[in-house]
Short mmCIF file of C-alpha atoms in Angstrom, two decimals:
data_model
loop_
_atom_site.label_atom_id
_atom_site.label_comp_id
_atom_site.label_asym_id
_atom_site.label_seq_id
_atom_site.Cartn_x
_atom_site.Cartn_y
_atom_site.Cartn_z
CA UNK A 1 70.81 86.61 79.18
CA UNK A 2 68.87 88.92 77.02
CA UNK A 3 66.16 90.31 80.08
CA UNK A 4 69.59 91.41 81.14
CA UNK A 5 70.95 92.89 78.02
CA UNK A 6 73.82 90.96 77.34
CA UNK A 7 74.89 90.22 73.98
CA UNK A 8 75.01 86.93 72.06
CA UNK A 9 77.39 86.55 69.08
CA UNK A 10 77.90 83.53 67.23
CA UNK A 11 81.24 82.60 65.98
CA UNK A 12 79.65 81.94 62.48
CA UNK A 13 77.92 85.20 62.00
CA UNK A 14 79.90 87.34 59.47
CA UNK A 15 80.90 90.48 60.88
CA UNK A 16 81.78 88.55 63.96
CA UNK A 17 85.00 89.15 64.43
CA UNK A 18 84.16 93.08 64.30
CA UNK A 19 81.74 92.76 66.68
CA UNK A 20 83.81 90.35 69.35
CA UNK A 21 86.63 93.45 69.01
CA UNK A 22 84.07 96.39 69.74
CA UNK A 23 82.47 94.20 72.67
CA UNK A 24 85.88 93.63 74.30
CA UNK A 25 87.80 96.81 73.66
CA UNK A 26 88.43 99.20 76.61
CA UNK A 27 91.50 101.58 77.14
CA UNK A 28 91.52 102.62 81.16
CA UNK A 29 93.23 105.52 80.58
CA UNK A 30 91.64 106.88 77.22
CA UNK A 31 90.06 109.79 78.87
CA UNK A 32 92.32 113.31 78.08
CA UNK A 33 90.61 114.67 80.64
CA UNK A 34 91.63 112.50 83.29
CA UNK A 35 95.32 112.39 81.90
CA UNK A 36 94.92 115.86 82.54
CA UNK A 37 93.98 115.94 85.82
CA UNK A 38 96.55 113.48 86.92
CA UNK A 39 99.37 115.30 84.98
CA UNK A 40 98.38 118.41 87.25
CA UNK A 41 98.37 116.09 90.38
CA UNK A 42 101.78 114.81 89.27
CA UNK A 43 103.25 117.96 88.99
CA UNK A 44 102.14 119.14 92.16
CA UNK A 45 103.32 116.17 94.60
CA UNK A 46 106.51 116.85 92.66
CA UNK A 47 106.64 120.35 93.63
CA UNK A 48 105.47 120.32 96.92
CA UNK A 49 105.29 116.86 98.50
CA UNK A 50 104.20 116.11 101.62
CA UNK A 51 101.97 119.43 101.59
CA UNK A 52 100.18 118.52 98.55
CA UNK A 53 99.84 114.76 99.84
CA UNK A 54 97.85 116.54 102.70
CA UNK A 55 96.01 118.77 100.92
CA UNK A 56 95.55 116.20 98.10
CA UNK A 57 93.95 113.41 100.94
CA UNK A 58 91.83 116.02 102.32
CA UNK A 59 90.36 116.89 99.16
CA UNK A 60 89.78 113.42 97.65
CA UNK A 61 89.74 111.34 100.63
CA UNK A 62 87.63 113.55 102.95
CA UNK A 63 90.07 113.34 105.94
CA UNK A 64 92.84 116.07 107.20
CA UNK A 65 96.16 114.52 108.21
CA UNK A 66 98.88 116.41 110.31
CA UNK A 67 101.36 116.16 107.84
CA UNK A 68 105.00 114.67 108.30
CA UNK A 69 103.44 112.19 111.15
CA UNK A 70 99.37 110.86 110.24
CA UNK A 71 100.50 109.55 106.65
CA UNK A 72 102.84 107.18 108.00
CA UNK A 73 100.56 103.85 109.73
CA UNK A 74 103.27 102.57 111.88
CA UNK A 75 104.40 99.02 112.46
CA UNK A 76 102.55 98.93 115.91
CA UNK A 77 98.91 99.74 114.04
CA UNK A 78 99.83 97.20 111.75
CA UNK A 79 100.51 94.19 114.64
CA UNK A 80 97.47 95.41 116.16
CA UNK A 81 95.05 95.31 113.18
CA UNK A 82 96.45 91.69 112.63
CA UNK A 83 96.16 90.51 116.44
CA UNK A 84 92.41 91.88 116.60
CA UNK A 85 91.52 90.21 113.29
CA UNK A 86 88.86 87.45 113.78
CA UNK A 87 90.43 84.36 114.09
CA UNK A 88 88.71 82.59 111.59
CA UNK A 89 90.27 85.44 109.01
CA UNK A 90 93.70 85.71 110.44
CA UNK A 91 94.32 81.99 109.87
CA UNK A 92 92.76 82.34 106.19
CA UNK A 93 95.10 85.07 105.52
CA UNK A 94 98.02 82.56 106.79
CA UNK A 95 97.35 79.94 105.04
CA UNK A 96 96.70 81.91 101.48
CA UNK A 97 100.93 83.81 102.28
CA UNK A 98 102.02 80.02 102.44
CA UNK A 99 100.36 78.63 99.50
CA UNK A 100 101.51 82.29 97.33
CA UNK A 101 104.95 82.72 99.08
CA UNK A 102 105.58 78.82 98.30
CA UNK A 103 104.16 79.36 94.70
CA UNK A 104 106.49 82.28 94.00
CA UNK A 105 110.00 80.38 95.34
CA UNK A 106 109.56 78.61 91.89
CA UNK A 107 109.63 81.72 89.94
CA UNK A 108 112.86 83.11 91.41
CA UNK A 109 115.60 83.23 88.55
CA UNK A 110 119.62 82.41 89.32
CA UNK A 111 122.67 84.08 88.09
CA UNK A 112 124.47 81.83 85.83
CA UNK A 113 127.67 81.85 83.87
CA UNK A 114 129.99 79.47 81.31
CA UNK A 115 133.38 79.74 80.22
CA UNK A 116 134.14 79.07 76.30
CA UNK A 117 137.38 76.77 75.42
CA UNK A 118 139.78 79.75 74.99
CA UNK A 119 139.11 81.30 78.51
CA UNK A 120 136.04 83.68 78.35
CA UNK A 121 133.28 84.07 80.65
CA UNK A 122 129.91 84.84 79.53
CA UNK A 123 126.66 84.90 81.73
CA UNK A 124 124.24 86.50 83.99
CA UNK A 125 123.81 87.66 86.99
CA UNK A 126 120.51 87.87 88.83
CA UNK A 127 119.91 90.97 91.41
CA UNK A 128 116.70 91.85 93.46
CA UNK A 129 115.70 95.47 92.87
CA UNK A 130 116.05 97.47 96.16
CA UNK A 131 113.09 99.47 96.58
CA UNK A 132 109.43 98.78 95.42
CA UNK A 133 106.11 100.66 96.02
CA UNK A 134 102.63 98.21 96.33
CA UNK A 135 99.74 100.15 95.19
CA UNK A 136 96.56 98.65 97.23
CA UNK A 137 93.06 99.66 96.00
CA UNK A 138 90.80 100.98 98.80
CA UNK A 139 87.34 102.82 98.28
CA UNK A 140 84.42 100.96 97.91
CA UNK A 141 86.10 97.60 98.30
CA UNK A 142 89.13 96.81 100.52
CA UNK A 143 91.31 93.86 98.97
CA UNK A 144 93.64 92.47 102.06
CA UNK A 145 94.31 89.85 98.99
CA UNK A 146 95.85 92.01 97.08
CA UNK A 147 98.70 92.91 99.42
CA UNK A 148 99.84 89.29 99.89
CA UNK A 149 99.72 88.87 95.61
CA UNK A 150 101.63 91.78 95.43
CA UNK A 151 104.46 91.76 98.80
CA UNK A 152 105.20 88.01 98.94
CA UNK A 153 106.65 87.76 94.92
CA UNK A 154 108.68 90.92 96.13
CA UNK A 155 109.82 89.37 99.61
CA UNK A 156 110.62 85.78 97.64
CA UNK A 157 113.01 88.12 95.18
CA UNK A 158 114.68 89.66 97.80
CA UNK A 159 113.48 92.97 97.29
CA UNK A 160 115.43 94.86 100.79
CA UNK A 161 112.49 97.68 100.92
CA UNK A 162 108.60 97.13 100.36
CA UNK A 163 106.38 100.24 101.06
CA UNK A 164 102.67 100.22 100.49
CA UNK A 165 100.55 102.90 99.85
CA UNK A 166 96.59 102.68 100.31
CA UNK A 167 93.87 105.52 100.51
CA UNK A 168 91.77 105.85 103.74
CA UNK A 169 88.19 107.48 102.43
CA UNK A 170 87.23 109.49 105.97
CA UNK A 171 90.28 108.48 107.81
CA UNK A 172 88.75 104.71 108.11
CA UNK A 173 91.86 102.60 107.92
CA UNK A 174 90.69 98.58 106.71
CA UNK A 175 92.10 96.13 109.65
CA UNK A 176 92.28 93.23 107.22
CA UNK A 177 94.32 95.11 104.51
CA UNK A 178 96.39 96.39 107.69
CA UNK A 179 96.67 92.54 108.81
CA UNK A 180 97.93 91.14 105.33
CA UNK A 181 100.56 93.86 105.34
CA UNK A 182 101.68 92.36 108.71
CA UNK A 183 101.75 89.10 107.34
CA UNK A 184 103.26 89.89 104.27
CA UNK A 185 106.18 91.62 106.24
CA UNK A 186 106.04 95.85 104.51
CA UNK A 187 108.35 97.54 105.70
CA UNK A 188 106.22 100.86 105.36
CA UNK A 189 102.63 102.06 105.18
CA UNK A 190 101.17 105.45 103.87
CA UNK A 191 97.46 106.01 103.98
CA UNK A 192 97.73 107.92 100.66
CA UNK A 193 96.22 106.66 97.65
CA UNK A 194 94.93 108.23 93.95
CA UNK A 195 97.40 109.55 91.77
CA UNK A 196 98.89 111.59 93.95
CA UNK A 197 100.40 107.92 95.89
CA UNK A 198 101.70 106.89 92.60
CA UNK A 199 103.44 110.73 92.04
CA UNK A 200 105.16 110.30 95.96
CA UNK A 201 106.38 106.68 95.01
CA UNK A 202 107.61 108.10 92.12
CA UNK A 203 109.35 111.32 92.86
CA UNK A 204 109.59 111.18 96.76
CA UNK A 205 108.48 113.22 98.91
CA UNK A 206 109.58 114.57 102.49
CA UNK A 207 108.11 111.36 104.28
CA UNK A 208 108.31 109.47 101.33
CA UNK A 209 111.37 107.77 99.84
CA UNK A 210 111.66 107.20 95.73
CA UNK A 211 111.01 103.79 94.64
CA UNK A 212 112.50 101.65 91.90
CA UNK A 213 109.28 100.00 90.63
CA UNK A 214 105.76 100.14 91.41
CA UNK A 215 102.82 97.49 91.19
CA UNK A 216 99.46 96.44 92.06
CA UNK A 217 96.17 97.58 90.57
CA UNK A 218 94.11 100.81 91.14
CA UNK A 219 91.11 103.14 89.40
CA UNK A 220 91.87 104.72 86.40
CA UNK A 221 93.41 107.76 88.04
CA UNK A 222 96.17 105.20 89.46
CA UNK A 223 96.39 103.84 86.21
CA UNK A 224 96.56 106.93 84.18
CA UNK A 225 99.77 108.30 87.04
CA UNK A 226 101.31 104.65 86.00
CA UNK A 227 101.43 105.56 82.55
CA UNK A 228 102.53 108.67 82.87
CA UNK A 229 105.35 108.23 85.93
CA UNK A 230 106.93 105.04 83.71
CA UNK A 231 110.28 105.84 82.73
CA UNK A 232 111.31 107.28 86.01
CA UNK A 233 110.40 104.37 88.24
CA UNK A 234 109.58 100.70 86.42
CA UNK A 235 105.77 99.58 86.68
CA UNK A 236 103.72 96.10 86.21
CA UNK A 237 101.45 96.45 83.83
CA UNK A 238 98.53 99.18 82.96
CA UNK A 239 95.30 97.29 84.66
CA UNK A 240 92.07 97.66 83.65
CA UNK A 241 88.60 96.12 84.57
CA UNK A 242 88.18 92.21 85.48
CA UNK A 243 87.60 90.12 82.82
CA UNK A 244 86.44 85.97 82.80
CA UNK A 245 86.12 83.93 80.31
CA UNK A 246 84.74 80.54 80.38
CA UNK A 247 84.81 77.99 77.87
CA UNK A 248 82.20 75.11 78.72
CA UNK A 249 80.63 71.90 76.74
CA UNK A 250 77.34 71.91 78.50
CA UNK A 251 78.04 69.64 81.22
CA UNK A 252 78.92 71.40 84.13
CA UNK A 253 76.45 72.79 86.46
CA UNK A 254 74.66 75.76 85.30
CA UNK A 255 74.78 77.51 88.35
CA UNK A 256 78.21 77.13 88.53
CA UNK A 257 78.89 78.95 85.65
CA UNK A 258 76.54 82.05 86.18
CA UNK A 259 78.41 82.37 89.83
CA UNK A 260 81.71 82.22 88.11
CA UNK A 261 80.73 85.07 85.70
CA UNK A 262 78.93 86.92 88.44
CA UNK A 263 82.74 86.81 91.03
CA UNK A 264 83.97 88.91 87.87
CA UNK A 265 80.87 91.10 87.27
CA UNK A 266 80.53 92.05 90.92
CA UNK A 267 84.03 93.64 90.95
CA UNK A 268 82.77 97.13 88.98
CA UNK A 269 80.48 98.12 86.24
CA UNK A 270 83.16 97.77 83.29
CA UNK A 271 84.61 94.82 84.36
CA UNK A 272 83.18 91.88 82.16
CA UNK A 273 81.89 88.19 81.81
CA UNK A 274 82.18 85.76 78.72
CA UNK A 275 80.95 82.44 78.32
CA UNK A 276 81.58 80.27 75.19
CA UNK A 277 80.08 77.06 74.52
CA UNK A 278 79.11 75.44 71.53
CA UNK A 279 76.07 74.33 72.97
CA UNK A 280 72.76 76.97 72.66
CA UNK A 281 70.58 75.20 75.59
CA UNK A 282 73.29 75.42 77.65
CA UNK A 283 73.57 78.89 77.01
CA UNK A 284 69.95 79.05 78.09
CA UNK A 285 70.19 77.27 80.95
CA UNK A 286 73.05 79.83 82.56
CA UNK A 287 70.72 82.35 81.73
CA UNK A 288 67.92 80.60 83.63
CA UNK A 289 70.14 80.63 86.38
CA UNK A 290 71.81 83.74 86.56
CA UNK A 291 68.41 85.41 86.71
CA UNK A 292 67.74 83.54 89.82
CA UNK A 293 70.55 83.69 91.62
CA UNK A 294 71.16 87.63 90.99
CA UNK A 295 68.12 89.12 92.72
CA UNK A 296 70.10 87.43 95.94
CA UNK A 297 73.38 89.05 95.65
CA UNK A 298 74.66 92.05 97.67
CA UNK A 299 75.89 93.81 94.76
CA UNK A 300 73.33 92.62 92.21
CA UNK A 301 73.01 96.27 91.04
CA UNK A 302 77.08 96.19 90.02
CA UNK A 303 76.33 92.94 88.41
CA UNK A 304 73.92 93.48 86.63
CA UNK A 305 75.28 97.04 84.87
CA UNK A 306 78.50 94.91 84.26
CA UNK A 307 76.58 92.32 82.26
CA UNK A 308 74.01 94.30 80.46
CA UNK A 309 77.29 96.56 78.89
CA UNK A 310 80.03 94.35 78.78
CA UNK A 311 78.44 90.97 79.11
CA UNK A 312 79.02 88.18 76.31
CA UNK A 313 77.57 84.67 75.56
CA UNK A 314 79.02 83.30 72.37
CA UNK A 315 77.92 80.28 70.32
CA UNK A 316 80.54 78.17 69.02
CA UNK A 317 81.06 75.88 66.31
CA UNK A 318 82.92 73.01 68.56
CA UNK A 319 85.83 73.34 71.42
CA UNK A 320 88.48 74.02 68.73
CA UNK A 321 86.73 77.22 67.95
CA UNK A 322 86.15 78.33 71.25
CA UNK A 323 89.59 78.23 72.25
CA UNK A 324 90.24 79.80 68.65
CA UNK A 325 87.51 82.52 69.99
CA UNK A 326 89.38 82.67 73.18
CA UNK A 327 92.75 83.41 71.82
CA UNK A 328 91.45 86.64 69.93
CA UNK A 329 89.51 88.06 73.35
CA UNK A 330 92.90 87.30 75.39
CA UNK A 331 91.06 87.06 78.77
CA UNK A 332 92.81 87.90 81.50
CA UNK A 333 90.95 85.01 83.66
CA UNK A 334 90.26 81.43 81.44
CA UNK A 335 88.49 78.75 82.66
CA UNK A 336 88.32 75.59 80.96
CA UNK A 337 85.16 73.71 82.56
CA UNK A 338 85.55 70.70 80.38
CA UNK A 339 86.33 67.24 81.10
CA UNK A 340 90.56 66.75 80.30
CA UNK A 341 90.70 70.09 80.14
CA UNK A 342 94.60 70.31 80.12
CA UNK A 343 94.43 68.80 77.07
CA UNK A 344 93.54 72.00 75.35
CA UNK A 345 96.04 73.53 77.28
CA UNK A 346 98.61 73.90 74.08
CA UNK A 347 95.57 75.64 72.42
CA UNK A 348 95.75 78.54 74.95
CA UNK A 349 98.26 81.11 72.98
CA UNK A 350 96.85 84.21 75.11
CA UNK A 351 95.55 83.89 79.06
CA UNK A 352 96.45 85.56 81.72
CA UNK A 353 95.73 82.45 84.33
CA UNK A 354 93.83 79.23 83.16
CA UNK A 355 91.73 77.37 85.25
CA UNK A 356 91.32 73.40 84.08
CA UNK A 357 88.42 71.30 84.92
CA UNK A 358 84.83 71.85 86.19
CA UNK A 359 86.19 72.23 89.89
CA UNK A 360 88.21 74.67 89.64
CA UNK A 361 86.27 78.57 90.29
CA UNK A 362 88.17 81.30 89.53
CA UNK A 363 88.01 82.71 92.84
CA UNK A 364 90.34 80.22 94.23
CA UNK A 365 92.98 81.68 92.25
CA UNK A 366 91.90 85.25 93.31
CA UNK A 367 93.01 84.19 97.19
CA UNK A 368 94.60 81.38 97.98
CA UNK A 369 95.69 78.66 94.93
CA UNK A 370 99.02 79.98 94.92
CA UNK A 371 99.95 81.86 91.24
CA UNK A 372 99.20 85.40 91.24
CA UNK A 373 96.50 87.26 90.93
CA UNK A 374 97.93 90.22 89.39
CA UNK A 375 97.08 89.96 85.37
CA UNK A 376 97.42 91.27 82.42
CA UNK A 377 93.67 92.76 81.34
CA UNK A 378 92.40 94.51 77.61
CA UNK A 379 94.04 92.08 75.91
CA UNK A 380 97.56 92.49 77.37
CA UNK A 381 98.10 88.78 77.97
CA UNK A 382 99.10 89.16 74.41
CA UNK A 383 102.46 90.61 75.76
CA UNK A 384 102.04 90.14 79.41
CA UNK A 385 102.98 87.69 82.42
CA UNK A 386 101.10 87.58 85.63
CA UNK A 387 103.10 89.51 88.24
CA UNK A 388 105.74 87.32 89.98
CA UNK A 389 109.26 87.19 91.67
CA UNK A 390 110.77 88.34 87.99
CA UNK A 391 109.52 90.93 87.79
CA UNK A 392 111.15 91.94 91.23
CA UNK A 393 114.40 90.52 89.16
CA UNK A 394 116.85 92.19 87.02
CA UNK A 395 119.54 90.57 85.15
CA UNK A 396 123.22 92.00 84.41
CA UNK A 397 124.78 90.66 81.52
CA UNK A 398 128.53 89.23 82.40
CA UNK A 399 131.31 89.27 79.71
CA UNK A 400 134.92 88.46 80.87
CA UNK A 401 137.20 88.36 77.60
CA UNK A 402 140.35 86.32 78.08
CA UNK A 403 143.85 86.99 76.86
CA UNK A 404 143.14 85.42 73.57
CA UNK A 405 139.30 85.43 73.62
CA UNK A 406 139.86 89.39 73.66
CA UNK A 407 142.17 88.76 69.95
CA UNK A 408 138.96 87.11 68.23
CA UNK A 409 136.78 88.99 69.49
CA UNK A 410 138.20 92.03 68.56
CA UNK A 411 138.64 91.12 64.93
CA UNK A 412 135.14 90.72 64.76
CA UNK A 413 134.13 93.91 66.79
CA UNK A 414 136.29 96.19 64.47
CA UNK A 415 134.96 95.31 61.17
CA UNK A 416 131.55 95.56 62.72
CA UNK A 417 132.17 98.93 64.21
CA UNK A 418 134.13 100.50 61.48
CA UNK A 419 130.96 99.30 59.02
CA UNK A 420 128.56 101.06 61.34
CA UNK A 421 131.44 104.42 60.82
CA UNK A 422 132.27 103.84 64.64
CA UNK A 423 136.18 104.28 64.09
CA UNK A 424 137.07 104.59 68.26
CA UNK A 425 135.04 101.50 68.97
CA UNK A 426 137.25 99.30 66.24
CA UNK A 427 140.33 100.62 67.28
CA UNK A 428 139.31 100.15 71.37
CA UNK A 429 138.49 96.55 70.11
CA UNK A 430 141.93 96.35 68.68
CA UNK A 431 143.92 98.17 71.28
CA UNK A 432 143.74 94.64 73.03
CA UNK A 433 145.23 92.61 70.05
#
């Protein structure tokens, strides 16, 4: 796509692998500046909560709300957004909270437990956390998807309070994020958003209650408060732009391909498109058709930023060096658009969702296939999961020493301790012998 500006690498070239690291790195919250900013945001909410929520919204959001009573969207609103929805959208909306919520029942974890031959129990046990904040993205793009990806896990766990908190830019409040929330069953909604939403789930504030954890994706003022509120409350993950890669052999549609790169590129200037094949004329022939097909989308300007500075075609030696290639950039979405495509599925070390065959767009799983949408992006699906019902989990280890489990156990725990210089731990261990 070079009349766009997006680079080509091939896997062959020397310096490649320095080149495939600059093109893909991005930190969302490098910026000291910003961290600034939000640290001073932070440490306002803290010290004056609901007030600086106010004064905060007004600001930033370009609204005034009457605090203690217009941050709050009550249930009522909520019923009503959902009941005026267009039908065709409500039932979409249904159906995608089935497919996720029956998705996520796989993912929930049980407490389990086994008792050795001389009378011990060991095991686990398996608790929902009690309170947990959504963080839904509003702004130039209102995602009514993201509340179901990020409620339903929580409602599958067991989680007894969900509270979402989404900014309302001039005091215009999106009936289809409104509806999901329905649908997904919150408990609360606060038209707050920024850092300063992240701060109140954090801390509390007057009209706010603490959370435990909180999740879903945001700019990189939410993901900069993230950072910086983790230790107090739990979070998901740090998110940063979209990412797709595709790995194709040259058979698939063309067109196909460019639209799959362009549902990424259209979400924001930084997020970014790959597509690996070892064949060059097929690499040719996406160009061919992205440059037709972009002139005709809505937010062709978005697109085509995204690809000309974070855009990548790569040349490949074969398959087994694309998914080699693959593995290194870590993509948060991977689509395999090859025929028996899930049998390079033990290839895949590092994805945050894959996608097998030449049917399967990414956007299905961005609405309605069932696994979560929330992933890990920058190379995080190194270390991260997509978000699911575990991570609305928490596990208590369960140790129940018998009578003579509790004798040779203890041996073993005072030698141990008194090597480590621990002299009250051996002789608690042996109090019991």
């Amino acid at each position: 796509m070079r009349e766009l500006g997006v680079a080509r690498l091939s896997s062959s070239d020397g310096d490649f692998a320095q080149r495939l690291a600059a093109a893909t790195r991005f930190d969302a919250v490098a910026d000291t500046a910003l961290q600034a900013r939000v640290g001073e945001i932070i440490d306002r909410v803290r010290e004056e909560g609901d007030a600086a929520l106010c004064a905060l919204t007004s600001e930033l959001d370009r609204w005034q709300p009457q605090c203690g009573t217009d941050l709050r969207i009550d249930s009522d609103a909520l019923h009503a957004a959902y009941a005026q929805l267009p039908a065709a959208q409500r039932e979409a909306l249904e159906q995608a909270a089935g497919r996720i919520r029956r998705y996520h029942e796989h993912q929930r974890g049980e407490s389990w437990q086994y008792q050795e031959d001389d009378g011990t129990i060991l095991g686990q046990q398996v608790t929902a956390l009690e309170h947990v904040g959504v963080y839904v993205p509003g702004g130039l793009a209102a995602y009514p998807s993201s509340v179901l990806m990020n409620v339903l896990p929580a409602r599958v766990a067991g989680v007894e309070q969900v509270v979402m908190v989404v900014p309302t830019p001039e005091g215009v409040r999106n009936p289809a994020v409104l509806a999901a929330a329905h649908i997904a069953g919150v408990d609360a909604v606060y038209a707050v958003g920024g850092a300063q939403a992240v701060a109140a789930l954090a801390y509390g504030t007057q009209s706010i209650a603490p959370v435990d954890k909180i999740v879903g994706p945001g700019n990189a003022y939410v993901a900069a408060a993230k950072r910086q509120v983790f230790g107090q409350v739990a979070i998901d993950m740090i998110a940063g732009p979209s990412e797709i890669c595709v790995i194709c052999d040259g058979a698939t549609d063309p067109r196909w391909i460019a639209l799959d790169l362009f549902s990424q590129a259209e979400h924001d200037e930084s997020a970014q498109a790959i597509l690996i094949s070892p064949d060059a004329g097929f690499l040719d022939a996406v160009e061919a058709a992205a440059l037709e097909i972009l002139p005709t989308l809505p937010r062709r300007d978005i697109v085509a930023v995204s690809l000309r500075e974070r855009g990548l075609f790569i040349q490949v030696n074969d398959l087994d060096d694309a998914l080699r290639v693959s593995n290194l950039i870590a993509p948060e979405h991977l689509e395999l658009s090859l025929d028996d495509a899930a049998a390079y599925l033990p290839q895949v070390r590092h994805a945050g969702a894959i996608f097998l065959g030449r049917h399967t767009a990414e956007a299905l799983g961005d609405y309605c296939a069932g696994p979560n949408h929330v992933l890990p992006t920058s190379r995080s699906a190194r270390f991260f999961s997509p978000l699911g019902v575990y991570d609305f989990q928490k596990r208590s280890s369960i140790i129940g020493a018998s009578a003579t489990g509790a004798v040779s156990l203890g041996k073993v725990a005072s030698v141990l301790a008194r090597a480590e210089g621990l002299e009250a731990h051996a002789l608690s261990a042996e109090a019991r012998l």
